PDB file of C-alpha atoms in Angstrom:
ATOM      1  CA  UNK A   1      22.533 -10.838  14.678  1.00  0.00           C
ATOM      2  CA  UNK A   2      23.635 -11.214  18.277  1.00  0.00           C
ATOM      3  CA  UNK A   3      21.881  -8.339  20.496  1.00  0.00           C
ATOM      4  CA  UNK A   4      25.773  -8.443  23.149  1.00  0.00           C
ATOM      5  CA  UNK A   5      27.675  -7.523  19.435  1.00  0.00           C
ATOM      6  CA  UNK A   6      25.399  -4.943  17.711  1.00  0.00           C
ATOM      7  CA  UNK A   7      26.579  -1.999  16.441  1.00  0.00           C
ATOM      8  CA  UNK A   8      25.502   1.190  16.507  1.00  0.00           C
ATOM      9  CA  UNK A   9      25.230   1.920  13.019  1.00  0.00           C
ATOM     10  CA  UNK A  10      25.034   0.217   9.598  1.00  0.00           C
ATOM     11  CA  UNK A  11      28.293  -0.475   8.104  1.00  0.00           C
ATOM     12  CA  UNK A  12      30.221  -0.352  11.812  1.00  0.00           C
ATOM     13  CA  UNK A  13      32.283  -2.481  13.745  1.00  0.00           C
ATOM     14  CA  UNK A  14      30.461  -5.069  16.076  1.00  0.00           C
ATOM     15  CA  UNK A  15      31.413  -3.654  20.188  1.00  0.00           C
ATOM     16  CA  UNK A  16      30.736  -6.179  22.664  1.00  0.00           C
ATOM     17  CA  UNK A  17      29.676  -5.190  25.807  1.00  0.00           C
ATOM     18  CA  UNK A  18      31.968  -3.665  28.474  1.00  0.00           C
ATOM     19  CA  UNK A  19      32.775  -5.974  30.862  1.00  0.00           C
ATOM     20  CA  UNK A  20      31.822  -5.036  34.727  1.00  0.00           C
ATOM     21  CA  UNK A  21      34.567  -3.570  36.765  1.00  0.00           C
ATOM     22  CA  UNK A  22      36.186  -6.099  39.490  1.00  0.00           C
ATOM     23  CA  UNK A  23      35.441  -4.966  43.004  1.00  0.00           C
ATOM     24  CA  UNK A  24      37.660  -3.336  45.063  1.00  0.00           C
ATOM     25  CA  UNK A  25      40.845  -5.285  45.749  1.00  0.00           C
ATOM     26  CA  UNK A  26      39.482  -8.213  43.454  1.00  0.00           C
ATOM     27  CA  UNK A  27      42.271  -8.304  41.712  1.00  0.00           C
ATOM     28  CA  UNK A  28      44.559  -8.717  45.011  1.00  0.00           C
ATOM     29  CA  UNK A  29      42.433 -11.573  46.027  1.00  0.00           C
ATOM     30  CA  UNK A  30      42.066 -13.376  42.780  1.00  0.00           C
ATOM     31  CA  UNK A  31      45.635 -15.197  43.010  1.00  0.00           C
ATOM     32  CA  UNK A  32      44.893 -16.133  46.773  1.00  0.00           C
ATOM     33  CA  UNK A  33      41.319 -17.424  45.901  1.00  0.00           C
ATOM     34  CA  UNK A  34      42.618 -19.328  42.934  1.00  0.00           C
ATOM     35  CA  UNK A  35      45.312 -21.706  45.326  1.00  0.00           C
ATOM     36  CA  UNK A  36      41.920 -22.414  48.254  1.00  0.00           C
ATOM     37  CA  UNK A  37      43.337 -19.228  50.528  1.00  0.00           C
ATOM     38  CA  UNK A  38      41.963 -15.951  52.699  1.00  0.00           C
ATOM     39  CA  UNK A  39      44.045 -12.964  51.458  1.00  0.00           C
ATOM     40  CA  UNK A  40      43.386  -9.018  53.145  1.00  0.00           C
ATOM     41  CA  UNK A  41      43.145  -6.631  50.653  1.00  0.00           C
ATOM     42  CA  UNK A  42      45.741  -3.889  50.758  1.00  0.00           C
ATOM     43  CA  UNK A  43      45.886  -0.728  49.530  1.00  0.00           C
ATOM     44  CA  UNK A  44      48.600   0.077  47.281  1.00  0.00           C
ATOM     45  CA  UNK A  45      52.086   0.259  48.476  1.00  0.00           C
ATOM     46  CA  UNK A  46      53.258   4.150  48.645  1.00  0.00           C
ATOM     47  CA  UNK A  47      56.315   4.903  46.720  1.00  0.00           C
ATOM     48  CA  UNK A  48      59.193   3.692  48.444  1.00  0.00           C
ATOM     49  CA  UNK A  49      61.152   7.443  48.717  1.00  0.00           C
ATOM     50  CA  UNK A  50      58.097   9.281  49.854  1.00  0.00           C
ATOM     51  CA  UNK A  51      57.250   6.768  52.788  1.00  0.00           C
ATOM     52  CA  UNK A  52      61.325   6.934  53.662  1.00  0.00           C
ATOM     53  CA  UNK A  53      60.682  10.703  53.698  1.00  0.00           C
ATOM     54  CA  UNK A  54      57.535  10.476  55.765  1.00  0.00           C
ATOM     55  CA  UNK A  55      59.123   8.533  58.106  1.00  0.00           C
ATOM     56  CA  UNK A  56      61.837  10.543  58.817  1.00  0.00           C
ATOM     57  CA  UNK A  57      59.998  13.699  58.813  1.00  0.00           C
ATOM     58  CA  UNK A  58      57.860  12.049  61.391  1.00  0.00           C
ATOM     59  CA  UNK A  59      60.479  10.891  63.861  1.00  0.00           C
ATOM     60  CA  UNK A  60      62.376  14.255  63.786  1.00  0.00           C
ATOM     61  CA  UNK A  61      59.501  16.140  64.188  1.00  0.00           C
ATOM     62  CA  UNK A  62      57.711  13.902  66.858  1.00  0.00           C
ATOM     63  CA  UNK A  63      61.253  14.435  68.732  1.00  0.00           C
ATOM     64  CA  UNK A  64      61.170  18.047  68.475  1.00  0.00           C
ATOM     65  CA  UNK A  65      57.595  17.937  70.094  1.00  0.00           C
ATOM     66  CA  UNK A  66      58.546  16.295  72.923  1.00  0.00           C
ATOM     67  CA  UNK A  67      61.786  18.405  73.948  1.00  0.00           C
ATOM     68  CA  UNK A  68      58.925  21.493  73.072  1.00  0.00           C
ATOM     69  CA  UNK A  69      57.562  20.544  76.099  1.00  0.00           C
ATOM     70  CA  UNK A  70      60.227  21.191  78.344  1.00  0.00           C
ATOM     71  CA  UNK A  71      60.293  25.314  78.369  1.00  0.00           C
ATOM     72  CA  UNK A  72      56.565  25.440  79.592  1.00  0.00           C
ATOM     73  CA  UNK A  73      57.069  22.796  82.658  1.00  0.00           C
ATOM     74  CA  UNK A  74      60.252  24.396  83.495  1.00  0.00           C
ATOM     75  CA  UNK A  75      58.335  27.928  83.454  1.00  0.00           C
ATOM     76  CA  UNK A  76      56.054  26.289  85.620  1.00  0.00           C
ATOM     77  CA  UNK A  77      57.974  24.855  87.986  1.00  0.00           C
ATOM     78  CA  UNK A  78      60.506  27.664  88.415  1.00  0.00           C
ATOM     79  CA  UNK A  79      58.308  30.550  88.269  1.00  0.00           C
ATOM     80  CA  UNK A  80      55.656  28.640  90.684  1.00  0.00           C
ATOM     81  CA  UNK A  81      52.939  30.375  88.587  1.00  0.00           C
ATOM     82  CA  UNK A  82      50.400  28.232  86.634  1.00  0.00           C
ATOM     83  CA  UNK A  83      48.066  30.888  86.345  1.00  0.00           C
ATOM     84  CA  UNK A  84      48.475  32.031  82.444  1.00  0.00           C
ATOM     85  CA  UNK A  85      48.218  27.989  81.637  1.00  0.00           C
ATOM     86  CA  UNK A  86      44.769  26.842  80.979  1.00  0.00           C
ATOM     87  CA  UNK A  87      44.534  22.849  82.712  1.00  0.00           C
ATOM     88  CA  UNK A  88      41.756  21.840  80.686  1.00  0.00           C
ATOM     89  CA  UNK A  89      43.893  22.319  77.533  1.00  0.00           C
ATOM     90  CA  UNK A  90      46.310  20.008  79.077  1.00  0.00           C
ATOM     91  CA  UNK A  91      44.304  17.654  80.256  1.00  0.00           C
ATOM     92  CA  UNK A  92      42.649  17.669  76.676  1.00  0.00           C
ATOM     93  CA  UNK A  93      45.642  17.085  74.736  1.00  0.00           C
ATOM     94  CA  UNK A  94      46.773  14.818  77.172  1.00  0.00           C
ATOM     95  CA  UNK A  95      43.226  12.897  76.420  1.00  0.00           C
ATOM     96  CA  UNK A  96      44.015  12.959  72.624  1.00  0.00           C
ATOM     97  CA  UNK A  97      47.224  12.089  72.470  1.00  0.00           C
ATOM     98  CA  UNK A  98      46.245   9.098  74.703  1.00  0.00           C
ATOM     99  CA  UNK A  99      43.494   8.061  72.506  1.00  0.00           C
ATOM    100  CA  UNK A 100      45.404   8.455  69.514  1.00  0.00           C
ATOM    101  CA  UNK A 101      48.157   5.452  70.824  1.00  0.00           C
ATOM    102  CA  UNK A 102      45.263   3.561  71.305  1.00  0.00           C
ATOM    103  CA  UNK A 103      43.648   4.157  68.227  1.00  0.00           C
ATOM    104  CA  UNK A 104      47.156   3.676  66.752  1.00  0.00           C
ATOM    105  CA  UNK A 105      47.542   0.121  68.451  1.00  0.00           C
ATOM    106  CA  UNK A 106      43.974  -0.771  67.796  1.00  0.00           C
ATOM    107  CA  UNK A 107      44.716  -0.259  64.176  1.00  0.00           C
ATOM    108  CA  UNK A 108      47.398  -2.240  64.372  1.00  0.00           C
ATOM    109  CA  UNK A 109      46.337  -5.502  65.932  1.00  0.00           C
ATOM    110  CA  UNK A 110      47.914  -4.264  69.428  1.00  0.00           C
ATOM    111  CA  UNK A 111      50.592  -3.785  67.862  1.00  0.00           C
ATOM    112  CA  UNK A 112      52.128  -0.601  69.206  1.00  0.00           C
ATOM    113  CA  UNK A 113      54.498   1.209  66.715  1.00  0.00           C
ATOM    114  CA  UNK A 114      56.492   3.890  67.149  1.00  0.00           C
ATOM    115  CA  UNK A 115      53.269   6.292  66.018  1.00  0.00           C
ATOM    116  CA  UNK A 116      51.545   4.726  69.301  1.00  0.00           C
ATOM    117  CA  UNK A 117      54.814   5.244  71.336  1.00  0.00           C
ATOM    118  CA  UNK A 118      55.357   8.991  70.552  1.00  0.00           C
ATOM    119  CA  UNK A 119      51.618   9.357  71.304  1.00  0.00           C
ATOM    120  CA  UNK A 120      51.989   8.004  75.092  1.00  0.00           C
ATOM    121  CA  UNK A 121      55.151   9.824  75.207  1.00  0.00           C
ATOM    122  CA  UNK A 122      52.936  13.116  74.414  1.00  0.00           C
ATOM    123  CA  UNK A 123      50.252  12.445  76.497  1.00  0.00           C
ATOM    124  CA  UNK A 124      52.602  11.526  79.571  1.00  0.00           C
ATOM    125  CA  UNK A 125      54.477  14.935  78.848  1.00  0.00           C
ATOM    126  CA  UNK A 126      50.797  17.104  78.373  1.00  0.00           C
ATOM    127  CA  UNK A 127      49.893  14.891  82.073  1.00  0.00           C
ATOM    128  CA  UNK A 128      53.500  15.976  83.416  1.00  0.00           C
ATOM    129  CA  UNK A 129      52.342  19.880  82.650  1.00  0.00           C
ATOM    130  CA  UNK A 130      48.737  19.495  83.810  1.00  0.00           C
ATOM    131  CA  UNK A 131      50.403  18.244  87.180  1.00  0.00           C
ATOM    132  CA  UNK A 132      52.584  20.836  87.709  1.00  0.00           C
ATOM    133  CA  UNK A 133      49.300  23.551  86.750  1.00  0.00           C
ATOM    134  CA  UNK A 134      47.806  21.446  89.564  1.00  0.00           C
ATOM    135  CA  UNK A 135      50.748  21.659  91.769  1.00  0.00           C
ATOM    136  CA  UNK A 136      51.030  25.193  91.677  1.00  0.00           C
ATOM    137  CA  UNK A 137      47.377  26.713  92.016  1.00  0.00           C
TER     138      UNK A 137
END
């Protein structure tokens, strides 16, 4: 008897072996290996509704955060006061948000999306606030 198709016990079924499991994104590079070309493996596409959502969600929110901005530097700049406004919080989120763009274009073979773009846009508002704590100590 073949030793790949023995069974367990007399009287039952020959089970071949289980075959190994493809490596991760195999199967998406099987067709483009078979016809002599490179192909990136992808992850999954998300469903189509939730990344519509996401987006959306994103781009109001991110807009929000930026006009969020605006009562703290006008409380700055009107009251003259930057005493109850810490400037190495601001510089720090200023820092992160810049780093995140970059991270965001690096990501994305330099090329910036909107995610980068909202992330200068925050960083340039957190440096507008840590220049006006500047301004007025």
């Amino acid at each position: 008897m073949n030793a790949t198709l023995a069974s367990p016990r007399p009287g039952a079924q020959p089970v071949a072996p289980a075959a190994p499991a493809p490596a991760a994104g195999a199967a998406a590079a099987a067709p483009a290996a078979a016809n002599g070309t490179a192909a990136a493996v992808t992850p999954p596409p998300a469903p189509r509704r939730y990344a519509l959502v996401l987006g959306w969600a994103f781009a109001a929110f991110s807009t929000l955060r930026l006009f969020s901005y605006l009562p703290t530097i006008w409380a700055i700049h009107a009251s003259g006061a930057s005493d109850q406004h810490s400037l190495f919080t601001w510089l720090t989120w200023c820092g992160a948000n810049l780093t995140m763009g970059l991270m965001v274009g690096e990501q994305t073979q330099r090329r910036f999306s909107g995610c980068a773009l909202v992330s200068f846009a925050n960083a340039a508002m957190c440096a507008t606030t840590a220049l006006l704590i500047v301004c007025h100590r």
